[in-house]
Amino acid sequence: MTTGRRAFLKQASLLSAAAIPLTAAKGKLGIPGPYPAKVASVRHAGSVISGKYQAEPVRDMMRKGMMALTGAPSWVDAWRVFFEKGDVVGVKLNPVSQPHVMSAPEVVHEIIAGLQAAGVAPRDIVFYDRYRREFVGAGYDKWLPEGVRWMAATDKSHPFQLDMDGYDPDHYMEMSLLLPKAPKGDVHYKRSYVAKFLTREVNKMVNLCLLKHHQSAGVTLALKNMSHGLVNNVSRSHSTPTLNACGIFIPAVVDLPVIRQKCVLHILDGVLGGYHGGPISRTIAKYVWEHKTMYFATDPVAMDRIGWKVLDEKRAEAGMASIALSKPDADSRFLNCQPEHVEISGALGLGEFDLGKIEWLQETLA
């Protein structure tokens, strides 16, 4: 082989290597995804002022966080790790504690920008929450630009939450756990069916969750935003202050194949957080604080483990017991919170629970 040809092949090889994205996924998309045991967080002191989100700092946090998670050289490349032209992408919002701790328009708009930069058409972006009344009540329908779609699984909560119009009879989690007044012989009441939004409308989902305490589950972060937002018949998981099975219900739902495969990115909005009294709007209002941090992961267990740690640190600062050791009070009436759902999810292979094995990349912009 001549020196000239050898040099040409070497140069071609280098060019070929350079064409391979630096952000190539370590594993397939889904849960726990290409970045298991990894959480990136970005803090910006100016992200919220007097309870109001600030658009430019939030944009900078979102872009930095996506790059930190993926190792991509630009925020556009970071979004392209997960999404491409032709994808139909759902975004699961969270309006439950409105107006105090809820998905914010500044974050929503940056997610839309990221998806469009990756090549996703506006008509192929679908925002979702289970109840139409809560979605509209939070004003989400007014935030979305022309062409971007939204949907809900049902209008409002029903006694047994088993209206099926927005749910898929072929995808469900079955557990012999019934609401106290549910009929005993109907298997329908033992099942939680997945929303058609996820099973039929989209091929990938962004899980936009929040930093909140929850009276029965202990924390409501990435895992619970999926388990209680993507299926029906969830009241049976915590029907009374003592009949509480969130510890196992949450992992069982998130372990469903359609959820594991389609939930490819988790973004936790911790600009504002609620460290007690959640998720009820009236009670959590007393415990809202400006945490000023966003979190990014493909591993929801690692994300929730970090979020749980952050909430406990805030509670300690306020002179309160940790979530796992807390007891009922005027603003949190369940006998025992069950944050163990995070560890059980780890045991099911949904992600990494051990803090010592989680890579937590922390960035501060201002």
mmCIF file of C-alpha atoms in Angstrom:
data_model
loop_
_atom_site.group_PDB
_atom_site.id
_atom_site.type_symbol
_atom_site.label_atom_id
_atom_site.label_comp_id
_atom_site.label_asym_id
_atom_site.label_seq_id
_atom_site.Cartn_x
_atom_site.Cartn_y
_atom_site.Cartn_z
ATOM 1 C CA MET A 1 0.000 0.000 0.000
ATOM 2 C CA THR A 2 1.397 3.376 -0.941
ATOM 3 C CA THR A 3 2.086 6.060 1.640
ATOM 4 C CA GLY A 4 -0.493 8.305 -0.038
ATOM 5 C CA ARG A 5 -3.223 5.668 0.150
ATOM 6 C CA ARG A 6 -2.275 4.838 3.745
ATOM 7 C CA ALA A 7 -2.596 8.506 4.686
ATOM 8 C CA PHE A 8 -5.914 8.772 2.866
ATOM 9 C CA LEU A 9 -7.373 5.763 4.727
ATOM 10 C CA LYS A 10 -6.105 7.076 8.061
ATOM 11 C CA GLN A 11 -7.730 10.447 7.396
ATOM 12 C CA ALA A 12 -10.976 8.760 6.311
ATOM 13 C CA SER A 13 -10.946 6.703 9.498
ATOM 14 C CA LEU A 14 -10.515 9.840 11.608
ATOM 15 C CA LEU A 15 -13.339 11.580 9.774
ATOM 16 C CA SER A 16 -15.562 8.547 10.267
ATOM 17 C CA ALA A 17 -14.794 8.486 13.999
ATOM 18 C CA ALA A 18 -15.523 12.190 14.234
ATOM 19 C CA ALA A 19 -18.916 11.586 12.655
ATOM 20 C CA ILE A 20 -19.929 9.311 15.535
ATOM 21 C CA PRO A 21 -21.843 11.492 18.020
ATOM 22 C CA LEU A 22 -19.980 12.215 21.236
ATOM 23 C CA THR A 23 -23.331 11.707 22.921
ATOM 24 C CA ALA A 24 -23.816 8.134 21.736
ATOM 25 C CA ALA A 25 -26.045 6.394 24.264
ATOM 26 C CA LYS A 26 -24.457 3.838 26.573
ATOM 27 C CA GLY A 27 -27.641 1.768 26.431
ATOM 28 C CA LYS A 28 -31.043 1.771 24.800
ATOM 29 C CA LEU A 29 -33.559 4.494 25.513
ATOM 30 C CA GLY A 30 -36.114 3.847 28.206
ATOM 31 C CA ILE A 31 -35.805 3.107 31.933
ATOM 32 C CA PRO A 32 -33.139 3.212 33.343
ATOM 33 C CA GLY A 33 -31.886 4.402 29.977
ATOM 34 C CA PRO A 34 -28.493 5.274 28.515
ATOM 35 C CA TYR A 35 -27.259 7.077 31.646
ATOM 36 C CA PRO A 36 -28.042 4.754 34.558
ATOM 37 C CA ALA A 37 -27.013 5.901 38.042
ATOM 38 C CA LYS A 38 -26.414 9.446 36.777
ATOM 39 C CA VAL A 39 -28.147 12.687 37.716
ATOM 40 C CA ALA A 40 -27.218 16.177 36.531
ATOM 41 C CA SER A 41 -28.413 19.240 38.417
ATOM 42 C CA VAL A 42 -28.081 22.938 37.664
ATOM 43 C CA ARG A 43 -28.643 25.753 40.156
ATOM 44 C CA HIS A 44 -29.232 29.387 39.260
ATOM 45 C CA ALA A 45 -29.859 31.922 42.030
ATOM 46 C CA GLY A 46 -31.816 34.117 39.623
ATOM 47 C CA SER A 47 -34.169 31.392 38.366
ATOM 48 C CA VAL A 48 -36.996 32.525 40.640
ATOM 49 C CA ILE A 49 -37.653 35.921 42.185
ATOM 50 C CA SER A 50 -40.448 36.379 44.715
ATOM 51 C CA GLY A 51 -42.005 33.118 43.596
ATOM 52 C CA LYS A 52 -41.907 34.002 39.873
ATOM 53 C CA TYR A 53 -39.892 31.920 37.406
ATOM 54 C CA GLN A 54 -37.404 33.881 35.308
ATOM 55 C CA ALA A 55 -37.362 32.737 31.687
ATOM 56 C CA GLU A 56 -33.733 33.399 30.720
ATOM 57 C CA PRO A 57 -32.107 31.719 33.759
ATOM 58 C CA VAL A 58 -34.477 28.760 33.382
ATOM 59 C CA ARG A 59 -33.522 28.447 29.712
ATOM 60 C CA ASP A 60 -29.829 28.478 30.614
ATOM 61 C CA MET A 61 -30.361 25.857 33.336
ATOM 62 C CA MET A 62 -32.258 23.586 30.979
ATOM 63 C CA ARG A 63 -29.631 23.776 28.270
ATOM 64 C CA LYS A 64 -26.718 23.286 30.640
ATOM 65 C CA GLY A 65 -28.457 20.392 32.371
ATOM 66 C CA MET A 66 -29.139 18.508 29.152
ATOM 67 C CA MET A 67 -25.519 18.917 28.088
ATOM 68 C CA ALA A 68 -24.242 17.799 31.499
ATOM 69 C CA LEU A 69 -26.407 14.657 31.475
ATOM 70 C CA THR A 70 -25.452 13.587 27.965
ATOM 71 C CA GLY A 71 -21.936 15.007 27.593
ATOM 72 C CA ALA A 72 -23.084 16.624 24.351
ATOM 73 C CA PRO A 73 -21.172 19.630 22.930
ATOM 74 C CA SER A 74 -24.373 21.663 22.507
ATOM 75 C CA TRP A 75 -27.914 21.720 23.859
ATOM 76 C CA VAL A 76 -29.265 20.799 20.428
ATOM 77 C CA ASP A 77 -27.027 17.723 20.276
ATOM 78 C CA ALA A 78 -28.197 16.808 23.776
ATOM 79 C CA TRP A 79 -31.842 16.725 22.725
ATOM 80 C CA ARG A 80 -30.895 14.730 19.627
ATOM 81 C CA VAL A 81 -29.611 11.921 21.844
ATOM 82 C CA PHE A 82 -33.245 11.163 22.652
ATOM 83 C CA PHE A 83 -35.404 12.564 19.865
ATOM 84 C CA GLU A 84 -35.454 12.876 16.087
ATOM 85 C CA LYS A 85 -37.686 13.815 13.194
ATOM 86 C CA GLY A 86 -40.656 11.469 13.000
ATOM 87 C CA ASP A 87 -40.935 10.910 16.742
ATOM 88 C CA VAL A 88 -44.249 11.685 18.410
ATOM 89 C CA VAL A 89 -43.277 12.890 21.858
ATOM 90 C CA GLY A 90 -45.502 13.168 24.887
ATOM 91 C CA VAL A 91 -44.742 15.389 27.865
ATOM 92 C CA LYS A 92 -46.309 14.429 31.199
ATOM 93 C CA LEU A 93 -47.046 17.566 33.235
ATOM 94 C CA ASN A 94 -48.018 17.877 36.912
ATOM 95 C CA PRO A 95 -50.759 20.326 37.978
ATOM 96 C CA VAL A 96 -51.749 18.703 41.294
ATOM 97 C CA SER A 97 -50.438 21.324 43.744
ATOM 98 C CA GLN A 98 -51.466 24.331 41.661
ATOM 99 C CA PRO A 99 -50.834 27.195 41.940
ATOM 100 C CA HIS A 100 -47.969 26.705 44.398
ATOM 101 C CA VAL A 101 -45.783 23.903 42.974
ATOM 102 C CA MET A 102 -46.721 22.953 39.417
ATOM 103 C CA SER A 103 -45.194 22.581 35.967
ATOM 104 C CA ALA A 104 -44.142 26.063 34.859
ATOM 105 C CA PRO A 105 -44.545 27.634 31.394
ATOM 106 C CA GLU A 106 -40.886 28.702 31.324
ATOM 107 C CA VAL A 107 -39.832 25.045 31.585
ATOM 108 C CA VAL A 108 -42.517 23.871 29.164
ATOM 109 C CA HIS A 109 -41.391 26.351 26.507
ATOM 110 C CA GLU A 110 -37.781 25.221 26.739
ATOM 111 C CA ILE A 111 -38.812 21.572 26.351
ATOM 112 C CA ILE A 112 -40.698 22.536 23.197
ATOM 113 C CA ALA A 113 -37.611 24.388 21.936
ATOM 114 C CA GLY A 114 -35.426 21.355 22.593
ATOM 115 C CA LEU A 115 -37.784 18.940 20.858
ATOM 116 C CA GLN A 116 -38.123 21.197 17.829
ATOM 117 C CA ALA A 117 -34.350 21.667 17.655
ATOM 118 C CA ALA A 118 -34.053 17.868 17.541
ATOM 119 C CA GLY A 119 -36.390 17.809 14.534
ATOM 120 C CA VAL A 120 -39.731 16.994 16.179
ATOM 121 C CA ALA A 121 -42.601 18.801 14.444
ATOM 122 C CA PRO A 122 -44.986 20.889 16.603
ATOM 123 C CA ARG A 123 -47.925 18.616 15.689
ATOM 124 C CA ASP A 124 -45.885 15.672 17.033
ATOM 125 C CA ILE A 125 -45.514 17.188 20.525
ATOM 126 C CA VAL A 126 -48.336 16.217 22.879
ATOM 127 C CA PHE A 127 -48.692 17.580 26.424
ATOM 128 C CA TYR A 128 -50.700 15.507 28.859
ATOM 129 C CA ASP A 129 -52.165 15.123 32.290
ATOM 130 C CA ARG A 130 -54.811 12.633 33.340
ATOM 131 C CA TYR A 131 -57.618 15.083 34.254
ATOM 132 C CA ARG A 132 -58.823 17.653 31.736
ATOM 133 C CA ARG A 133 -60.192 19.912 34.469
ATOM 134 C CA GLU A 134 -56.841 20.069 36.259
ATOM 135 C CA PHE A 135 -54.969 20.611 32.976
ATOM 136 C CA VAL A 136 -57.188 23.528 31.967
ATOM 137 C CA GLY A 137 -57.419 24.820 35.530
ATOM 138 C CA ALA A 138 -53.635 25.127 35.625
ATOM 139 C CA GLY A 139 -53.706 27.118 32.368
ATOM 140 C CA TYR A 140 -51.568 24.650 30.435
ATOM 141 C CA ASP A 141 -53.775 24.863 27.348
ATOM 142 C CA LYS A 142 -53.068 28.602 27.143
ATOM 143 C CA TRP A 143 -49.272 28.212 27.275
ATOM 144 C CA LEU A 144 -48.813 26.024 24.241
ATOM 145 C CA PRO A 145 -47.842 27.521 20.877
ATOM 146 C CA GLU A 146 -49.959 26.951 17.802
ATOM 147 C CA GLY A 147 -49.703 23.436 16.440
ATOM 148 C CA VAL A 148 -48.589 21.761 19.668
ATOM 149 C CA ARG A 149 -51.262 19.353 20.920
ATOM 150 C CA TRP A 150 -52.539 18.381 24.350
ATOM 151 C CA MET A 151 -54.813 15.714 25.751
ATOM 152 C CA ALA A 152 -56.172 14.242 28.973
ATOM 153 C CA ALA A 153 -57.344 10.734 29.792
ATOM 154 C CA THR A 154 -60.622 11.786 31.380
ATOM 155 C CA ASP A 155 -62.473 14.886 32.509
ATOM 156 C CA LYS A 156 -62.158 14.525 36.277
ATOM 157 C CA SER A 157 -61.665 11.975 39.037
ATOM 158 C CA HIS A 158 -64.462 9.407 39.406
ATOM 159 C CA PRO A 159 -65.251 7.313 42.500
ATOM 160 C CA PHE A 160 -63.359 4.251 41.249
ATOM 161 C CA GLN A 161 -61.422 6.044 38.475
ATOM 162 C CA LEU A 162 -62.341 3.293 36.053
ATOM 163 C CA ASP A 163 -63.909 5.192 33.185
ATOM 164 C CA MET A 164 -62.138 3.656 30.195
ATOM 165 C CA ASP A 165 -62.515 6.103 27.293
ATOM 166 C CA GLY A 166 -58.975 7.421 27.704
ATOM 167 C CA TYR A 167 -57.372 4.162 28.835
ATOM 168 C CA ASP A 168 -56.126 1.082 27.016
ATOM 169 C CA PRO A 169 -57.717 -2.270 27.957
ATOM 170 C CA ASP A 170 -54.630 -4.116 26.667
ATOM 171 C CA HIS A 171 -52.113 -2.491 29.021
ATOM 172 C CA TYR A 172 -52.607 -2.678 32.773
ATOM 173 C CA MET A 173 -51.063 -3.509 36.136
ATOM 174 C CA GLU A 174 -53.073 -6.077 38.063
ATOM 175 C CA MET A 175 -52.915 -6.212 41.857
ATOM 176 C CA SER A 176 -55.453 -7.715 44.263
ATOM 177 C CA LEU A 177 -55.799 -4.427 46.095
ATOM 178 C CA LEU A 178 -59.280 -2.927 46.182
ATOM 179 C CA LEU A 179 -60.882 0.219 47.439
ATOM 180 C CA PRO A 180 -62.928 -0.705 50.533
ATOM 181 C CA LYS A 181 -66.290 -0.395 48.718
ATOM 182 C CA ALA A 182 -65.215 -1.948 45.426
ATOM 183 C CA PRO A 183 -67.050 -5.077 44.213
ATOM 184 C CA LYS A 184 -65.031 -8.189 45.021
ATOM 185 C CA GLY A 185 -65.775 -10.346 41.978
ATOM 186 C CA ASP A 186 -64.919 -7.959 39.126
ATOM 187 C CA VAL A 187 -61.291 -8.176 37.950
ATOM 188 C CA HIS A 188 -61.700 -4.696 36.443
ATOM 189 C CA TYR A 189 -61.341 -3.185 39.917
ATOM 190 C CA LYS A 190 -58.020 -4.982 40.474
ATOM 191 C CA ARG A 191 -56.435 -3.350 37.441
ATOM 192 C CA SER A 192 -54.899 0.013 36.686
ATOM 193 C CA TYR A 193 -55.025 0.662 32.936
ATOM 194 C CA VAL A 194 -52.462 2.774 31.074
ATOM 195 C CA ALA A 195 -53.608 5.944 29.306
ATOM 196 C CA LYS A 196 -54.003 5.702 25.544
ATOM 197 C CA PHE A 197 -51.886 8.859 25.419
ATOM 198 C CA LEU A 198 -48.869 6.665 26.137
ATOM 199 C CA THR A 199 -49.866 3.381 24.519
ATOM 200 C CA ARG A 200 -51.278 4.722 21.234
ATOM 201 C CA GLU A 201 -50.522 8.423 20.736
ATOM 202 C CA VAL A 202 -46.766 8.778 21.322
ATOM 203 C CA ASN A 203 -43.641 6.686 20.880
ATOM 204 C CA LYS A 204 -41.535 8.537 23.488
ATOM 205 C CA MET A 205 -42.250 10.543 26.622
ATOM 206 C CA VAL A 206 -40.592 13.293 28.676
ATOM 207 C CA ASN A 207 -41.504 12.987 32.343
ATOM 208 C CA LEU A 208 -41.657 16.551 33.708
ATOM 209 C CA CYS A 209 -41.919 16.085 37.462
ATOM 210 C CA LEU A 210 -41.631 18.289 40.555
ATOM 211 C CA LEU A 211 -39.834 18.390 43.900
ATOM 212 C CA LYS A 212 -42.567 17.592 46.413
ATOM 213 C CA HIS A 213 -43.402 15.805 49.630
ATOM 214 C CA HIS A 214 -46.368 13.415 49.479
ATOM 215 C CA GLN A 215 -48.340 12.304 52.514
ATOM 216 C CA SER A 216 -48.729 8.653 51.501
ATOM 217 C CA ALA A 217 -45.802 8.066 49.115
ATOM 218 C CA GLY A 218 -43.318 10.208 51.048
ATOM 219 C CA VAL A 219 -42.051 11.867 47.906
ATOM 220 C CA THR A 220 -43.735 12.536 44.571
ATOM 221 C CA LEU A 221 -40.927 12.929 42.050
ATOM 222 C CA ALA A 222 -40.160 11.038 38.817
ATOM 223 C CA LEU A 223 -41.539 7.621 39.763
ATOM 224 C CA LYS A 224 -44.865 8.755 41.181
ATOM 225 C CA ASN A 225 -45.462 11.231 38.350
ATOM 226 C CA MET A 226 -45.549 8.166 36.120
ATOM 227 C CA SER A 227 -47.322 5.669 38.388
ATOM 228 C CA HIS A 228 -50.202 7.932 39.378
ATOM 229 C CA GLY A 229 -50.371 10.068 36.252
ATOM 230 C CA LEU A 230 -50.275 7.436 33.517
ATOM 231 C CA VAL A 231 -52.807 4.890 34.830
ATOM 232 C CA ASN A 232 -56.297 4.909 36.334
ATOM 233 C CA ASN A 233 -57.657 3.267 39.506
ATOM 234 C CA VAL A 234 -54.873 4.734 41.663
ATOM 235 C CA SER A 235 -56.871 5.721 44.750
ATOM 236 C CA ARG A 236 -56.697 2.105 45.907
ATOM 237 C CA SER A 237 -52.980 2.612 46.523
ATOM 238 C CA HIS A 238 -53.671 5.066 49.387
ATOM 239 C CA SER A 239 -57.363 4.993 50.150
ATOM 240 C CA THR A 240 -57.111 5.856 53.866
ATOM 241 C CA PRO A 241 -54.353 7.142 56.186
ATOM 242 C CA THR A 242 -53.653 3.538 57.231
ATOM 243 C CA LEU A 243 -54.582 1.592 54.071
ATOM 244 C CA ASN A 244 -51.498 2.718 52.188
ATOM 245 C CA ALA A 245 -49.715 0.556 49.620
ATOM 246 C CA CYS A 246 -47.755 3.175 47.666
ATOM 247 C CA GLY A 247 -44.538 1.394 48.587
ATOM 248 C CA ILE A 248 -45.288 -1.446 46.186
ATOM 249 C CA PHE A 249 -47.985 0.071 43.939
ATOM 250 C CA ILE A 250 -45.672 2.699 42.439
ATOM 251 C CA PRO A 251 -42.891 0.262 41.417
ATOM 252 C CA ALA A 252 -45.433 -2.217 40.027
ATOM 253 C CA VAL A 253 -46.900 0.401 37.678
ATOM 254 C CA VAL A 254 -43.594 1.874 36.499
ATOM 255 C CA ASP A 255 -42.352 -1.652 35.765
ATOM 256 C CA LEU A 256 -44.966 -2.058 33.023
ATOM 257 C CA PRO A 257 -43.130 -2.562 29.701
ATOM 258 C CA VAL A 258 -44.930 0.258 27.874
ATOM 259 C CA ILE A 259 -43.860 2.730 30.577
ATOM 260 C CA ARG A 260 -40.290 1.432 30.838
ATOM 261 C CA GLN A 261 -39.807 1.559 27.088
ATOM 262 C CA LYS A 262 -41.389 4.917 26.246
ATOM 263 C CA CYS A 263 -40.331 7.149 29.182
ATOM 264 C CA VAL A 264 -36.918 8.188 27.902
ATOM 265 C CA LEU A 265 -36.107 11.414 29.786
ATOM 266 C CA HIS A 266 -36.914 12.739 33.253
ATOM 267 C CA ILE A 267 -36.674 16.440 34.059
ATOM 268 C CA LEU A 268 -37.347 17.412 37.660
ATOM 269 C CA ASP A 269 -38.305 21.034 38.173
ATOM 270 C CA GLY A 270 -36.925 22.004 41.573
ATOM 271 C CA VAL A 271 -36.948 25.752 41.058
ATOM 272 C CA LEU A 272 -39.721 25.694 43.643
ATOM 273 C CA GLY A 273 -40.227 22.762 45.994
ATOM 274 C CA GLY A 274 -42.655 21.665 48.693
ATOM 275 C CA TYR A 275 -41.096 19.862 51.658
ATOM 276 C CA HIS A 276 -44.255 18.994 53.629
ATOM 277 C CA GLY A 277 -48.036 18.891 53.315
ATOM 278 C CA GLY A 278 -48.014 17.548 49.778
ATOM 279 C CA PRO A 279 -49.606 17.183 47.406
ATOM 280 C CA ILE A 280 -52.655 19.094 48.666
ATOM 281 C CA SER A 281 -52.499 22.709 47.523
ATOM 282 C CA ARG A 282 -53.932 24.138 50.754
ATOM 283 C CA THR A 283 -51.361 22.436 53.005
ATOM 284 C CA ILE A 284 -48.259 22.439 50.811
ATOM 285 C CA ALA A 285 -48.553 26.228 50.448
ATOM 286 C CA LYS A 286 -46.994 26.635 53.916
ATOM 287 C CA TYR A 287 -43.905 24.677 52.949
ATOM 288 C CA VAL A 288 -42.902 26.025 49.542
ATOM 289 C CA TRP A 289 -39.304 27.141 49.179
ATOM 290 C CA GLU A 290 -37.118 28.488 46.399
ATOM 291 C CA HIS A 291 -34.688 25.657 45.735
ATOM 292 C CA LYS A 292 -33.600 27.166 42.398
ATOM 293 C CA THR A 293 -32.362 23.885 40.902
ATOM 294 C CA MET A 294 -33.297 21.679 37.921
ATOM 295 C CA TYR A 295 -32.472 17.961 37.687
ATOM 296 C CA PHE A 296 -31.980 15.718 34.630
ATOM 297 C CA ALA A 297 -31.778 11.912 34.312
ATOM 298 C CA THR A 298 -32.776 8.833 32.363
ATOM 299 C CA ASP A 299 -32.723 6.861 35.633
ATOM 300 C CA PRO A 300 -35.823 7.788 37.671
ATOM 301 C CA VAL A 301 -34.687 5.882 40.756
ATOM 302 C CA ALA A 302 -31.410 7.786 40.959
ATOM 303 C CA MET A 303 -33.297 11.034 40.385
ATOM 304 C CA ASP A 304 -35.780 10.243 43.151
ATOM 305 C CA ARG A 305 -33.037 9.181 45.539
ATOM 306 C CA ILE A 306 -31.350 12.557 45.094
ATOM 307 C CA GLY A 307 -34.667 14.413 45.351
ATOM 308 C CA TRP A 308 -35.547 12.542 48.534
ATOM 309 C CA LYS A 309 -32.180 13.516 50.010
ATOM 310 C CA VAL A 310 -32.758 17.180 49.103
ATOM 311 C CA LEU A 311 -36.217 17.182 50.708
ATOM 312 C CA ASP A 312 -34.888 15.585 53.895
ATOM 313 C CA GLU A 313 -32.109 18.174 54.097
ATOM 314 C CA LYS A 314 -34.661 20.971 53.819
ATOM 315 C CA ARG A 315 -36.831 19.333 56.479
ATOM 316 C CA ALA A 316 -33.820 19.045 58.803
ATOM 317 C CA GLU A 317 -33.080 22.722 58.242
ATOM 318 C CA ALA A 318 -36.678 23.462 59.285
ATOM 319 C CA GLY A 319 -36.328 21.297 62.413
ATOM 320 C CA MET A 320 -38.544 18.483 61.060
ATOM 321 C CA ALA A 321 -38.098 14.713 61.082
ATOM 322 C CA SER A 322 -36.979 12.965 57.916
ATOM 323 C CA ILE A 323 -39.752 11.842 55.592
ATOM 324 C CA ALA A 324 -39.324 8.166 56.453
ATOM 325 C CA LEU A 325 -39.606 8.872 60.199
ATOM 326 C CA SER A 326 -42.340 11.518 60.078
ATOM 327 C CA LYS A 327 -45.638 10.964 61.871
ATOM 328 C CA PRO A 328 -49.107 12.433 61.243
ATOM 329 C CA ASP A 329 -49.716 16.091 61.937
ATOM 330 C CA ALA A 330 -52.207 18.765 60.892
ATOM 331 C CA ASP A 331 -50.717 19.001 57.386
ATOM 332 C CA SER A 332 -49.811 15.356 56.699
ATOM 333 C CA ARG A 333 -52.321 12.852 58.023
ATOM 334 C CA PHE A 334 -51.021 9.464 56.850
ATOM 335 C CA LEU A 335 -49.701 7.161 59.555
ATOM 336 C CA ASN A 336 -46.490 6.346 57.694
ATOM 337 C CA CYS A 337 -45.120 7.825 54.483
ATOM 338 C CA GLN A 338 -43.742 5.184 52.120
ATOM 339 C CA PRO A 339 -40.660 6.563 50.350
ATOM 340 C CA GLU A 340 -39.428 2.961 50.262
ATOM 341 C CA HIS A 341 -41.090 2.813 46.829
ATOM 342 C CA VAL A 342 -37.843 4.328 45.551
ATOM 343 C CA GLU A 343 -35.685 1.502 46.931
ATOM 344 C CA ILE A 344 -38.149 -1.163 45.767
ATOM 345 C CA SER A 345 -38.065 0.354 42.282
ATOM 346 C CA GLY A 346 -34.298 -0.020 42.353
ATOM 347 C CA ALA A 347 -34.657 -3.671 43.331
ATOM 348 C CA LEU A 348 -36.897 -4.183 40.288
ATOM 349 C CA GLY A 349 -34.139 -2.893 38.018
ATOM 350 C CA LEU A 350 -35.741 0.480 37.334
ATOM 351 C CA GLY A 351 -32.594 2.338 38.365
ATOM 352 C CA GLU A 352 -29.934 2.848 41.032
ATOM 353 C CA PHE A 353 -30.952 3.489 44.643
ATOM 354 C CA ASP A 354 -27.553 3.389 46.389
ATOM 355 C CA LEU A 355 -26.328 6.962 46.878
ATOM 356 C CA GLY A 356 -22.758 5.703 46.876
ATOM 357 C CA LYS A 357 -23.171 4.443 43.317
ATOM 358 C CA ILE A 358 -24.965 7.483 41.886
ATOM 359 C CA GLU A 359 -22.930 9.991 39.888
ATOM 360 C CA TRP A 360 -24.382 13.392 40.774
ATOM 361 C CA LEU A 361 -23.055 16.156 38.532
ATOM 362 C CA GLN A 362 -23.808 19.515 40.159
ATOM 363 C CA GLU A 363 -23.479 22.771 38.236
ATOM 364 C CA THR A 364 -24.041 26.353 39.389
ATOM 365 C CA LEU A 365 -24.593 29.089 36.809
ATOM 366 C CA ALA A 366 -25.043 32.106 39.059
#
